[in-house]
Short mmCIF file of C-alpha atoms in Angstrom, two decimals:
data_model
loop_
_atom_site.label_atom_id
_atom_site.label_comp_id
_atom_site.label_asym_id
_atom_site.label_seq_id
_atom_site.Cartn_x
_atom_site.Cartn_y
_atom_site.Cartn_z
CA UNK A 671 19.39 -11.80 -129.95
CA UNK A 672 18.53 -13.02 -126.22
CA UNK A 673 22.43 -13.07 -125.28
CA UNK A 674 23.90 -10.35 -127.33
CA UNK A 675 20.84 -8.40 -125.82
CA UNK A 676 21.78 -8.80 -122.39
CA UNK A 677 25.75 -8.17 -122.93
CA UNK A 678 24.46 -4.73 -124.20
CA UNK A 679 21.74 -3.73 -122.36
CA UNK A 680 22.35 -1.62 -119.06
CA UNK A 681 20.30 0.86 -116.94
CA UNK A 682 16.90 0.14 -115.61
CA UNK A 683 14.01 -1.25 -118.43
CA UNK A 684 10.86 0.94 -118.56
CA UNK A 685 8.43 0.14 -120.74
CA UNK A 686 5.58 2.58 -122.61
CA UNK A 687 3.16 1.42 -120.63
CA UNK A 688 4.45 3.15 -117.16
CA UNK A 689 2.24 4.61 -115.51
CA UNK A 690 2.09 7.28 -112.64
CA UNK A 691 0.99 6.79 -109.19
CA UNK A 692 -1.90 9.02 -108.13
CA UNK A 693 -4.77 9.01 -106.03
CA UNK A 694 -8.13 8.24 -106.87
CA UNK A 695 -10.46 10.64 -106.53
CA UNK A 696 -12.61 8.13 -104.08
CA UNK A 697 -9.52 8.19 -101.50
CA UNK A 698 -10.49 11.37 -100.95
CA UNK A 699 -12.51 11.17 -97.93
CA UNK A 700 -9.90 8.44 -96.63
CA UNK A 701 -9.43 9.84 -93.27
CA UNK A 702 -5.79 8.34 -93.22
CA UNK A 703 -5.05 10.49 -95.80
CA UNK A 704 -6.92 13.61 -94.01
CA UNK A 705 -7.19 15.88 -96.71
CA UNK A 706 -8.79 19.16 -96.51
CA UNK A 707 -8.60 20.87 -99.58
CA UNK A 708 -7.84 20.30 -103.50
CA UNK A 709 -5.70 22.64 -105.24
CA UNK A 710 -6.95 23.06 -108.97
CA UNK A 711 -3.55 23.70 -110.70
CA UNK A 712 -2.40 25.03 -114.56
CA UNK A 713 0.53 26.60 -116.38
CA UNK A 714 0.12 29.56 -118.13
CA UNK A 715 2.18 30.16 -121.49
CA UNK A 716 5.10 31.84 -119.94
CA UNK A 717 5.60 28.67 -117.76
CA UNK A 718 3.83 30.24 -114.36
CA UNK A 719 2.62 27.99 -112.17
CA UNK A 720 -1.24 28.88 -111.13
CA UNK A 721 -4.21 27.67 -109.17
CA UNK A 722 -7.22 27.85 -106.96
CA UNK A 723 -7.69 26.39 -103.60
CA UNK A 724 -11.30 24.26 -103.05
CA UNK A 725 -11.79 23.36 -99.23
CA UNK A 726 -12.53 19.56 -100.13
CA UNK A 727 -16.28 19.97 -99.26
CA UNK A 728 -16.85 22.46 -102.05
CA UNK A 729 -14.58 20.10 -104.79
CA UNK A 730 -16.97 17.39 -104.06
CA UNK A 731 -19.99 19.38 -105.05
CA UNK A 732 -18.20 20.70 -108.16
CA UNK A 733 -17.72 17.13 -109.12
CA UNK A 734 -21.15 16.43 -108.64
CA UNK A 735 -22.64 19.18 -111.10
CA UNK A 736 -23.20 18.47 -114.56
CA UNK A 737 -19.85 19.97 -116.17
CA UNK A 738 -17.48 20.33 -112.90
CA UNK A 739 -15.04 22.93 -113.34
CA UNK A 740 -14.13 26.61 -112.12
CA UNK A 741 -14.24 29.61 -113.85
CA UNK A 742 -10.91 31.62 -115.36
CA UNK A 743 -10.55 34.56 -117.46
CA UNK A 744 -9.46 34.51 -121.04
CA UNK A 745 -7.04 36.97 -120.04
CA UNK A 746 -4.70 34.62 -117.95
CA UNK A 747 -3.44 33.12 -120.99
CA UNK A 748 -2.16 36.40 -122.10
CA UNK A 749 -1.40 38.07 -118.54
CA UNK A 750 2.53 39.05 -117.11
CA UNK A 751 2.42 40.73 -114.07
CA UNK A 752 -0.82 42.76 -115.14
CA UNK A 753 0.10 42.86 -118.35
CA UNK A 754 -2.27 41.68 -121.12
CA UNK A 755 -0.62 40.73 -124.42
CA UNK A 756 -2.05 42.03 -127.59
CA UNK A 757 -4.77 39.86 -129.25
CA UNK A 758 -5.80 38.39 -125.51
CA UNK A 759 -9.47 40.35 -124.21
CA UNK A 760 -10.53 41.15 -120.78
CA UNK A 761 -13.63 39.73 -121.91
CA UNK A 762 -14.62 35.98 -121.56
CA UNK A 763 -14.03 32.99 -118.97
CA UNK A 764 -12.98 29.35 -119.87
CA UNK A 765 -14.16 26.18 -117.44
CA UNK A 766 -11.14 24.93 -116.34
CA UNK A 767 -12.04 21.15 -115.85
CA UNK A 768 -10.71 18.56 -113.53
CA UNK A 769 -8.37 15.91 -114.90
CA UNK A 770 -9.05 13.34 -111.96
CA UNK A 771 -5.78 10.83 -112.74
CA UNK A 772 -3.91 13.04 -111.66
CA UNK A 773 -4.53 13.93 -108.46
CA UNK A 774 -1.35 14.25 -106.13
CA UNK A 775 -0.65 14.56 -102.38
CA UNK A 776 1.02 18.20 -101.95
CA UNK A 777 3.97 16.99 -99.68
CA UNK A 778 4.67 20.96 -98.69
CA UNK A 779 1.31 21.33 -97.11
CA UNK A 780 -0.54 19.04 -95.23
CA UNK A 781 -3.61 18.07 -96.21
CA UNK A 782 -3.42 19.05 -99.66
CA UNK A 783 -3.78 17.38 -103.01
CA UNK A 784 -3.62 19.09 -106.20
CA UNK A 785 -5.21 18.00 -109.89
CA UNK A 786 -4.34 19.45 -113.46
CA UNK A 787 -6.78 19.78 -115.75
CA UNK A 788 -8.40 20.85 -119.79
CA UNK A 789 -9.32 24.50 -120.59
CA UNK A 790 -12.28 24.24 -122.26
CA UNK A 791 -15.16 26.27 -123.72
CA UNK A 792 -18.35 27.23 -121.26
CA UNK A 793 -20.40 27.19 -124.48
CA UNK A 794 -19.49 24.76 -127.62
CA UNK A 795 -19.06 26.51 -130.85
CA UNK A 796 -18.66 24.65 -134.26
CA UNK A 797 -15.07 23.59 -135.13
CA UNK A 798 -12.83 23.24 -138.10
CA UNK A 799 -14.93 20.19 -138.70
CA UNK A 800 -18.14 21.55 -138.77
CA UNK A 801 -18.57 19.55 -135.25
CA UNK A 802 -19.69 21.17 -131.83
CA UNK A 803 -16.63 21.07 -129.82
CA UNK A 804 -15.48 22.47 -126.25
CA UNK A 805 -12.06 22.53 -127.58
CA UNK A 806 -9.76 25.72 -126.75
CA UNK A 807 -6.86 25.70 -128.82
CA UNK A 808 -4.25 27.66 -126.05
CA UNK A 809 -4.82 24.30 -123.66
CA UNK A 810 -1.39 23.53 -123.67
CA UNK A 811 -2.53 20.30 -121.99
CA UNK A 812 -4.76 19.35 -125.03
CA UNK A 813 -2.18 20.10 -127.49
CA UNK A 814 0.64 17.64 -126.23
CA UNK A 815 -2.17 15.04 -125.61
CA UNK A 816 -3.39 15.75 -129.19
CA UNK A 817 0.31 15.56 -130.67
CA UNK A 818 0.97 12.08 -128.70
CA UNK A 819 -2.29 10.76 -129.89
CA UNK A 820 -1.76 11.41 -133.24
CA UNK A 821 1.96 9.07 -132.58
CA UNK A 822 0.03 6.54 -130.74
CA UNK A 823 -2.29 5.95 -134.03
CA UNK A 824 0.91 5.09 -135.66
CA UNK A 825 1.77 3.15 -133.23
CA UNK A 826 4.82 5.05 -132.33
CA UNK A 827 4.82 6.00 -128.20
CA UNK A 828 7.71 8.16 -126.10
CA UNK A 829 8.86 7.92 -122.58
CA UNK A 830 10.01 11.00 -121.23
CA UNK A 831 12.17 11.62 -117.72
CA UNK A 832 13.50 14.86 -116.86
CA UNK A 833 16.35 16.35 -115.13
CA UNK A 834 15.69 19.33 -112.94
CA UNK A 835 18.37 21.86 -112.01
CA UNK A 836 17.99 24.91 -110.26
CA UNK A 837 20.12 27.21 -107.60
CA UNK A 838 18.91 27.52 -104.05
CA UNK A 839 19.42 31.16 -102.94
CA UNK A 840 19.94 33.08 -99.77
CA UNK A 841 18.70 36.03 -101.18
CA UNK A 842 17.24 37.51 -104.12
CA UNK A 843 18.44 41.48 -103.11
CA UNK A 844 21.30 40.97 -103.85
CA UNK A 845 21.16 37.56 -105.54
CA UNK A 846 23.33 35.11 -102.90
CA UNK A 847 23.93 31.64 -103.66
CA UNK A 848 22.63 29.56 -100.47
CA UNK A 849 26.13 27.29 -101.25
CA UNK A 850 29.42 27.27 -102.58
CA UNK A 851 30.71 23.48 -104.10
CA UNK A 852 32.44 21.93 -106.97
CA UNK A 853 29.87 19.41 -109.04
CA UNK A 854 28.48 16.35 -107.30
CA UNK A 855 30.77 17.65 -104.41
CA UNK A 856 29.60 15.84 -100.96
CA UNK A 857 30.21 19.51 -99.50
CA UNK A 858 27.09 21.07 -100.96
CA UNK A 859 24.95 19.00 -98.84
CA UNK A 860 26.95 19.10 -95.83
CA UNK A 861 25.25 17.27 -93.09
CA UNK A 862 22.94 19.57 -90.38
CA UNK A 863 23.13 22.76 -92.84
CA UNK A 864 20.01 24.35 -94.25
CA UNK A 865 20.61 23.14 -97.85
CA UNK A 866 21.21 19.57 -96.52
CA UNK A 867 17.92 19.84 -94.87
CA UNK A 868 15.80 21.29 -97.72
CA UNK A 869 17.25 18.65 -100.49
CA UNK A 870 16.18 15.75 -97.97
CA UNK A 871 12.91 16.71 -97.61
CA UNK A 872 12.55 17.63 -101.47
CA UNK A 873 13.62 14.03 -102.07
CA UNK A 874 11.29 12.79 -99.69
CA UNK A 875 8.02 15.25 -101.20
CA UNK A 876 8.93 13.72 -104.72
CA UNK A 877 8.53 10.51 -103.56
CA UNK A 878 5.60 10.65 -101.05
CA UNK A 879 3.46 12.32 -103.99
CA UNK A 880 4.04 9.09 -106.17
CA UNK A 881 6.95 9.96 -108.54
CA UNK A 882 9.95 7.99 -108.96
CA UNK A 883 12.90 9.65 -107.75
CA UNK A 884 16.04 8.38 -109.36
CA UNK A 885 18.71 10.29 -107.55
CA UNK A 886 20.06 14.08 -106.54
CA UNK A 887 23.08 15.67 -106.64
CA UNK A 888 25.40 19.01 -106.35
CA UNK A 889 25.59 20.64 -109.82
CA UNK A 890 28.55 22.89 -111.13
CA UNK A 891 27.34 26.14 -110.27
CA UNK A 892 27.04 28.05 -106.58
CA UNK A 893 24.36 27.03 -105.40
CA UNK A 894 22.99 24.71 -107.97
CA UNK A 895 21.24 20.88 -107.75
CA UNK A 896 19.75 18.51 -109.50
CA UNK A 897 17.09 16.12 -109.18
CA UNK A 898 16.52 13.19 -111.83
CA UNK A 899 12.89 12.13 -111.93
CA UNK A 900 11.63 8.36 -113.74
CA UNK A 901 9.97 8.45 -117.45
CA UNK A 902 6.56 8.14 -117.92
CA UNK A 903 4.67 8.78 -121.12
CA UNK A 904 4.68 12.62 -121.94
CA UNK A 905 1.56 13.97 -120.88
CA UNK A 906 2.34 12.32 -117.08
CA UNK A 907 5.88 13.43 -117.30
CA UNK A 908 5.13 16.72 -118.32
CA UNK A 909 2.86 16.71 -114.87
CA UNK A 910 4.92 15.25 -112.59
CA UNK A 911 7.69 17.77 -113.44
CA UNK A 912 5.52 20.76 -113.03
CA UNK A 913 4.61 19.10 -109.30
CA UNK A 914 8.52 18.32 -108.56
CA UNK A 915 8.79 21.85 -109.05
CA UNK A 916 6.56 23.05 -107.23
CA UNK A 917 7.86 20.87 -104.07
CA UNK A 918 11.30 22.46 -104.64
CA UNK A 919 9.87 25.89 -104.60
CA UNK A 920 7.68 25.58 -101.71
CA UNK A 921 10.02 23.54 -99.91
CA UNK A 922 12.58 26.16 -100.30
CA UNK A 923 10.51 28.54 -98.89
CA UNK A 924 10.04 27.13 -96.19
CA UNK A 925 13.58 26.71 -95.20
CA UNK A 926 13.61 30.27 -95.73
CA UNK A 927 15.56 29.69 -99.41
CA UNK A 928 14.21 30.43 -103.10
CA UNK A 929 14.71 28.39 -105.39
CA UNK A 930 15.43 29.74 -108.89
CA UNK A 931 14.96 28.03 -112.10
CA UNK A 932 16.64 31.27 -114.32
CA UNK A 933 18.79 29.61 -117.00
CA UNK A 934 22.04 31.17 -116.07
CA UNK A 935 22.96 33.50 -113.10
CA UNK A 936 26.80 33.32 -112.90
CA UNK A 937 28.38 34.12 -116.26
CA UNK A 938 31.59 32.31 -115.05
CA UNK A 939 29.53 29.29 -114.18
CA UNK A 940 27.75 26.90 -115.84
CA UNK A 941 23.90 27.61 -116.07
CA UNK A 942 20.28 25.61 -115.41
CA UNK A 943 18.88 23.44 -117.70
CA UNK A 944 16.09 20.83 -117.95
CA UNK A 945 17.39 17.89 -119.62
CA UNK A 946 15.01 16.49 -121.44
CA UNK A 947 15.03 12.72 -121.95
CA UNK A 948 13.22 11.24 -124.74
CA UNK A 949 13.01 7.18 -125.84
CA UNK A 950 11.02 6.61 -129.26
CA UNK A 951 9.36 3.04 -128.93
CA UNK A 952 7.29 1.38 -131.39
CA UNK A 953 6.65 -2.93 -131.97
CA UNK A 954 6.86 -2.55 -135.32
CA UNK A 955 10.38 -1.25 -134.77
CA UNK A 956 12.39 -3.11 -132.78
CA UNK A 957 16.36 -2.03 -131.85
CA UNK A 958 18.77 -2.90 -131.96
CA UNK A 959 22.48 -2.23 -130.17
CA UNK A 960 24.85 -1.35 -133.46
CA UNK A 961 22.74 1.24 -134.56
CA UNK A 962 19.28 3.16 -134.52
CA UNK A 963 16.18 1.92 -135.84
CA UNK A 964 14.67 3.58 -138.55
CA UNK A 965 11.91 5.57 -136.30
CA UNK A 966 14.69 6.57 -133.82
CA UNK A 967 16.87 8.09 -136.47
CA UNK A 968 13.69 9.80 -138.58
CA UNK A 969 12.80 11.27 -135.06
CA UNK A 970 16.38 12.85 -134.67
CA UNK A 971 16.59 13.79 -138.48
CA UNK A 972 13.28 16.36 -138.01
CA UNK A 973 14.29 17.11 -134.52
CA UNK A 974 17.18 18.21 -135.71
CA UNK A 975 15.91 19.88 -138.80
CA UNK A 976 13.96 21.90 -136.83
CA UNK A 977 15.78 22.57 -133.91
CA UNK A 978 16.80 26.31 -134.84
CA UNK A 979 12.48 27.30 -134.44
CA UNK A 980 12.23 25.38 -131.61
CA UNK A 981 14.20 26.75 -129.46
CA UNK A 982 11.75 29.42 -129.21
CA UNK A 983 9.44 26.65 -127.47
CA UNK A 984 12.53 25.25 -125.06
CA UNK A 985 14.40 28.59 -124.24
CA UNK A 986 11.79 31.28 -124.34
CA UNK A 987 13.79 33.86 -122.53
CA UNK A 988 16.26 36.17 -123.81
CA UNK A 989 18.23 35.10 -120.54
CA UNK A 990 17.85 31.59 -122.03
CA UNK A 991 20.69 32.50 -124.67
CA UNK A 992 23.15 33.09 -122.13
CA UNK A 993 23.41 29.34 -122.35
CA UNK A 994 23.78 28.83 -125.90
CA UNK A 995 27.64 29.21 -126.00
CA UNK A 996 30.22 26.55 -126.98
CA UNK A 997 32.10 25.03 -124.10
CA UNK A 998 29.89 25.29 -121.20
CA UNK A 999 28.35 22.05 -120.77
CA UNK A 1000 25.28 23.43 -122.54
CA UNK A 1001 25.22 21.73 -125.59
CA UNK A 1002 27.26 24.21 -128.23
CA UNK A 1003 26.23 26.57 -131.02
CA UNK A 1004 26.14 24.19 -133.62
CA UNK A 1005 22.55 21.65 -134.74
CA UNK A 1006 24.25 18.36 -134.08
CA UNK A 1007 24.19 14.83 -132.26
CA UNK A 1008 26.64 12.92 -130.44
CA UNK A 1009 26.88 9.52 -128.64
CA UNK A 1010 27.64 10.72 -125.12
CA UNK A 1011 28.50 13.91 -126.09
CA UNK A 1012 27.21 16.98 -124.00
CA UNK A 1013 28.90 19.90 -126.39
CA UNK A 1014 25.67 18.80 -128.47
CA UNK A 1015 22.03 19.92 -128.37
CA UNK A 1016 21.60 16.32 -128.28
CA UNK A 1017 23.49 13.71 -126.73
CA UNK A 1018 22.13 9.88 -127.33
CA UNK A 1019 22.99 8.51 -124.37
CA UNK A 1020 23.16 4.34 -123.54
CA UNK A 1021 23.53 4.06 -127.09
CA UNK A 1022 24.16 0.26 -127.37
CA UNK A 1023 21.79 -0.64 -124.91
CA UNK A 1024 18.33 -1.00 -127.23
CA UNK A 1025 15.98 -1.33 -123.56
CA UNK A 1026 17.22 2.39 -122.32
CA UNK A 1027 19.05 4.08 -125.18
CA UNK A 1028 17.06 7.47 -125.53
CA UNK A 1029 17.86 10.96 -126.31
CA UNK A 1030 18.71 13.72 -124.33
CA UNK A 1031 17.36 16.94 -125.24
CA UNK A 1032 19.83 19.81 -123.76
CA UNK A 1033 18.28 22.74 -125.51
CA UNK A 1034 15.57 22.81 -123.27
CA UNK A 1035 15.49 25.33 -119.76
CA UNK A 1036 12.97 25.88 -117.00
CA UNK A 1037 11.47 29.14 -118.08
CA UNK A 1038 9.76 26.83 -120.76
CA UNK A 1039 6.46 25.61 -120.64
CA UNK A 1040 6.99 21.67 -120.38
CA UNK A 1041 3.84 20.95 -122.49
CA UNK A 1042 4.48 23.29 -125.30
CA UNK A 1043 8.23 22.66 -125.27
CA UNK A 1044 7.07 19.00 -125.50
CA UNK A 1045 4.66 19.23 -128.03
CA UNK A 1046 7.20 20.80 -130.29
CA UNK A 1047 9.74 18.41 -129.90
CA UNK A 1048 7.64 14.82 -130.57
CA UNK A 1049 5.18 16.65 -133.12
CA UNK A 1050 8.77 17.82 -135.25
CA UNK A 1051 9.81 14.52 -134.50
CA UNK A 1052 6.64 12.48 -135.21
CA UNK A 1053 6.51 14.96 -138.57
CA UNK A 1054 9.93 13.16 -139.25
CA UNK A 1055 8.62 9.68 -138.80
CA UNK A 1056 5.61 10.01 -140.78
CA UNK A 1057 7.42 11.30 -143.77
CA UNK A 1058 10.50 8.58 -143.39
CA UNK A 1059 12.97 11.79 -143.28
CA UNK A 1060 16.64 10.60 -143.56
CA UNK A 1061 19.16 11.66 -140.84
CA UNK A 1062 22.17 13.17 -142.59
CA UNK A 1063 24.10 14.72 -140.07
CA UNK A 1064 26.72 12.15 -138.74
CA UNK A 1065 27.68 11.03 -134.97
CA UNK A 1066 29.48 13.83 -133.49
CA UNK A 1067 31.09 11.30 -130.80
CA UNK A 1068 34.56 13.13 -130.16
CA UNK A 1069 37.16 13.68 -129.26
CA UNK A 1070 36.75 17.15 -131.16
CA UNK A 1071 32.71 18.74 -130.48
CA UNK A 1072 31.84 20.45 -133.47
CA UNK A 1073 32.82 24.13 -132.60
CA UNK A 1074 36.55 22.48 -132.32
CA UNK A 1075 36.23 21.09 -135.89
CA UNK A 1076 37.40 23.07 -138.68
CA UNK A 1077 34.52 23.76 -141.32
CA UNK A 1078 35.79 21.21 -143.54
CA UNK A 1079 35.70 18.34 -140.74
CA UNK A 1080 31.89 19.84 -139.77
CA UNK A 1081 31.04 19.50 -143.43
CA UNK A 1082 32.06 16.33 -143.23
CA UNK A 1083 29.86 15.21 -140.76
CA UNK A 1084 26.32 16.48 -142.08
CA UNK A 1085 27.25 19.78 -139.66
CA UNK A 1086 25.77 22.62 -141.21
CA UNK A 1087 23.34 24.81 -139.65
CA UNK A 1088 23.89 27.12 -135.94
CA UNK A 1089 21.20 27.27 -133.89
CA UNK A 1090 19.48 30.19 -133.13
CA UNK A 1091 21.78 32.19 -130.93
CA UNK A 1092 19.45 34.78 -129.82
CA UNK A 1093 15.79 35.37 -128.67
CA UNK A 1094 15.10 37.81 -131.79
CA UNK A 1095 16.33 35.07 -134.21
CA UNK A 1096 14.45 32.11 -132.59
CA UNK A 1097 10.98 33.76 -132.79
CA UNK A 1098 11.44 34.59 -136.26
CA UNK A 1099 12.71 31.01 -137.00
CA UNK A 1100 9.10 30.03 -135.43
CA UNK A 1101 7.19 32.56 -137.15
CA UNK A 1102 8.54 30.43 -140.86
CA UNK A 1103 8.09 27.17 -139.53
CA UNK A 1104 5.68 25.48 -141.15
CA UNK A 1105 5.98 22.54 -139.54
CA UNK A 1106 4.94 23.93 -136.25
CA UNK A 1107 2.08 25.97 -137.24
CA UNK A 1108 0.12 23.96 -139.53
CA UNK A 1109 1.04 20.71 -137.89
CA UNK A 1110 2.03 20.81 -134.17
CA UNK A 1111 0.60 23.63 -132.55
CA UNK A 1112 -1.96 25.81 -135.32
CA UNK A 1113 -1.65 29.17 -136.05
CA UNK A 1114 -4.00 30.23 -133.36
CA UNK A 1115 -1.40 29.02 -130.63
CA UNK A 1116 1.64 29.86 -132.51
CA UNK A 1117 0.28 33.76 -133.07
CA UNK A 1118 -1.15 34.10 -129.17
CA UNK A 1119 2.22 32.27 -128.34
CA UNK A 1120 4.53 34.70 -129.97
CA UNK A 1121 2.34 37.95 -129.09
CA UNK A 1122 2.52 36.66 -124.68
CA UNK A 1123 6.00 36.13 -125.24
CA UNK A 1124 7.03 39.12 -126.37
CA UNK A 1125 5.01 40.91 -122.95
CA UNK A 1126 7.02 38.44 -121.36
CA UNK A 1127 10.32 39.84 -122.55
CA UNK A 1128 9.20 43.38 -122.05
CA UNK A 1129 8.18 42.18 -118.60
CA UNK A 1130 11.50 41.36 -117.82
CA UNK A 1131 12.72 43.98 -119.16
CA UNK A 1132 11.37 46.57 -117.03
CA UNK A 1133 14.81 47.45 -115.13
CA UNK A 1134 16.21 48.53 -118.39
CA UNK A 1135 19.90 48.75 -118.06
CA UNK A 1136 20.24 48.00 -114.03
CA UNK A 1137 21.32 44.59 -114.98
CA UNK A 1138 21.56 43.74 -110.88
CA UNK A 1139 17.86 44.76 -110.91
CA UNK A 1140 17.43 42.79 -113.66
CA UNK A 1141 18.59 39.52 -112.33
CA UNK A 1142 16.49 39.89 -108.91
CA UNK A 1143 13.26 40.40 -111.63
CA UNK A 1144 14.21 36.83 -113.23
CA UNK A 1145 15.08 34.69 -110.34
CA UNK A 1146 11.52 35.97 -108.61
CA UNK A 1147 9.63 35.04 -111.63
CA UNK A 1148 11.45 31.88 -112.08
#
């Protein structure tokens, strides 16, 4: 196997135990570093980025106290705008507690680090279990780490990069594209411009703050980039993506840009996504380059299976369906996989290479919450692996993608199902999925879940038919 391995193995080896760089929470004081104050940072479930700023002096006592952790309203879960979703009070405050690995420099203000961290109870209450537990079951957080610990007993573990694309804009009123370029064009990051200027020093924040920066590059669309981050194991790459994109907001902003993460803004154009990378590992398992192990292709069989609920995870929006069209580069209509191909929801990529062959996940966009939309995907796909399920749909490799087949050629090929192709039907594909709500997330997340994202389509929805209006709401929000 040593030989034939290394004739077809390519791309760079990572291994389940990567880890991601931070700083420890004694560097702190390190006056090299010269911080000043700690940003306590979350993400609500309609994928908002939120926090409180601690002047350093004030963290340090926190951390000192018996339970360190700050104070925030039950509402938040439940808020858009200053709306409050139905079934989320005014009434009651979580402790928001510190998750000290993963404290990261803030490269777009000096002096700044910033740390994730667990919702949890002030006062415990007795769970499921008949057990005292601090446990709060909308810590999106706590449910991917619950959903990769329950893997890791099996001894089944995930790497997980991600791609990030968004469009740098001018303006917002009207919405003006900061660029104009063909994809990976050298012309969209022509040198001494603006845009050249902001990408640099985006590529430089991702990599100062201690995640591995693979490469960048001009996407199809006006406007539109992408930056490729390293894997790490979920919960760390769910993290560092949330911080990459915070650096390209705030960096944008300070070039005087804003950076939008809105799934798709020009109808004749291709539109945003966050490819979602996924390897399934396990040493029980090994692979090999002719075809996928048994834990790989049980993984893609639920995955798949499922894939029509969860797109109500990964494209939360009713602007994320302006993506899910056959023929542009999004992945198609139709619940498939392909070697290579990007007509399907998901492409296996490096397929004869067993040391980086993973999947990529193309049904995912940046209006969704990276730990839910995670959670969903490996707990469907762990689901699939624990009960041995048997992948039936067939390589869709090409040259045809499978809205060019004719139904008899689709049949053929295990090809049966669409996904869903609009908000309305997604939800209500959740709402029957077992799957999700007894295993992956509970019913308590799944209900809360459905009743914030409805607000959050009423939300945007506030312009009614002024569909310019409309656009300027989204790419503010996102």
């Amino acid at each position: 196997m040593g030989k034939m391995a290394s004739i077809y193995d390519h791309g760079v080896d990572y291994s389940p135990l990567t880890r991601a760089t931070t700083i420890p929470v004694e560097s702190l004081k390190d006056p090299y570093l010269n911080i000043s104050y700690v940003r306590i940072q979350w993400v609500d479930l309609v994928n908002n980025i939120k926090c409180r700023v601690f002047p350093l002096s004030y963290f340090l006592k926190l951390l000192e106290s018996s339970r360190p952790g700050v104070g925030v309203s039950k509402a938040s879960m439940g808020l858009v705008y200053l709306m409050v979703a139905p079934g989320f009070s005014r009434q009651g405050e979580y402790l928001y507690v510190p998750d000290l690995s993963t404290i990261r420099l803030c490269p777009y203000s000096s002096g700044e680090v910033v740390v994730f961290g667990w919702f949890n109870e002030k006062t415990p209450y007795l769970g499921i279990d008949n057990k005292l537990t601090l446990d709060v079951p909308l810590c999106s957080r706590a449910t991917l780490q619950r959903v990769v610990k329950e893997s890791s007993k099996a001894g089944v573990e995930y790497l997980v990069g991600f791609e990030s694309e968004f469009i740098l804009l001018r303006s917002t009123k009207p919405v003006v594209a900061a660029s104009n370029h063909s994809w990976s064009a050298t012309n969209g990051f022509s040198s001494g411009t603006v845009v050249a200027k902001t990408l640099k020093e985006i590529a430089d924040g991702i990599q100062s703050s201690g995640i591995e920066l693979q490469m960048y590059h001009a996407e199809g669309a006006p406007g539109q980039y992408e930056f490729v981050t390293g894997p790490l194991p979920p919960l760390e790459a769910a993290d560092a993506l949330i911080h990459t994109r915070e650096i390209i907001y705030n960096t944008a902003a300070k070039y005087g840009l804003r950076a939008t993460f809105a799934p798709r803004i020009y109808m004749d154009s291709v539109g945003s996504s966050t490819h979602t990378h996924i390897s399934v590992h396990s040493e029980d398992n090994k692979k090999v380059p002719d075809e996928l192990s048994s834990i790989e292709s049980s993984f893609l069989a639920s995955v798949l299976a499922n894939l029509p609920a969860l797109t109500a995870l990964t494209l939360p929006t009713q602007a994320s369906y302006k993506r899910v069209a056959d023929g542009v580069w999004s992945g198609g209509t139709y619940v498939n996989w392909g070697t290579e191909n990007r007509e399907a929801p998901v492409r296996l990529t490096n397929a004869t290479s067993p040391s980086s062959r993973n999947f990529e996940m193309r049904f995912v966009d940046g209006t969704a919450n990276p730990y839910v939309a995670l959670a969903g995907i490996l707990g469907v796909g762990f689901a699939g692996i624990r009960d041995k399920s048997e992948l039936k749909i067939k390589d869709c490799s090409g040259p045809k993608t499978a809205a060019q087949l004719t139904e008899n050629e689709r049949q053929a090929l295990g090809i049966t199902q669409r996904m869903s192709l609009t908000w309305e039907e997604a939800r209500q594909n959740l709402h029957k999925n077992t799957i999700l709500r007894d295993f992956v997330l509970g019913s308590e997340y799944m209900e809360r879940y459905l009743a914030v994202n409805q607000t959050l389509a009423d939300a945007l929805d506030l312009d009614g038919n002024d569909e310019v209006a409309a656009l300027t709401r989204l790419v503010e929000f996102y």
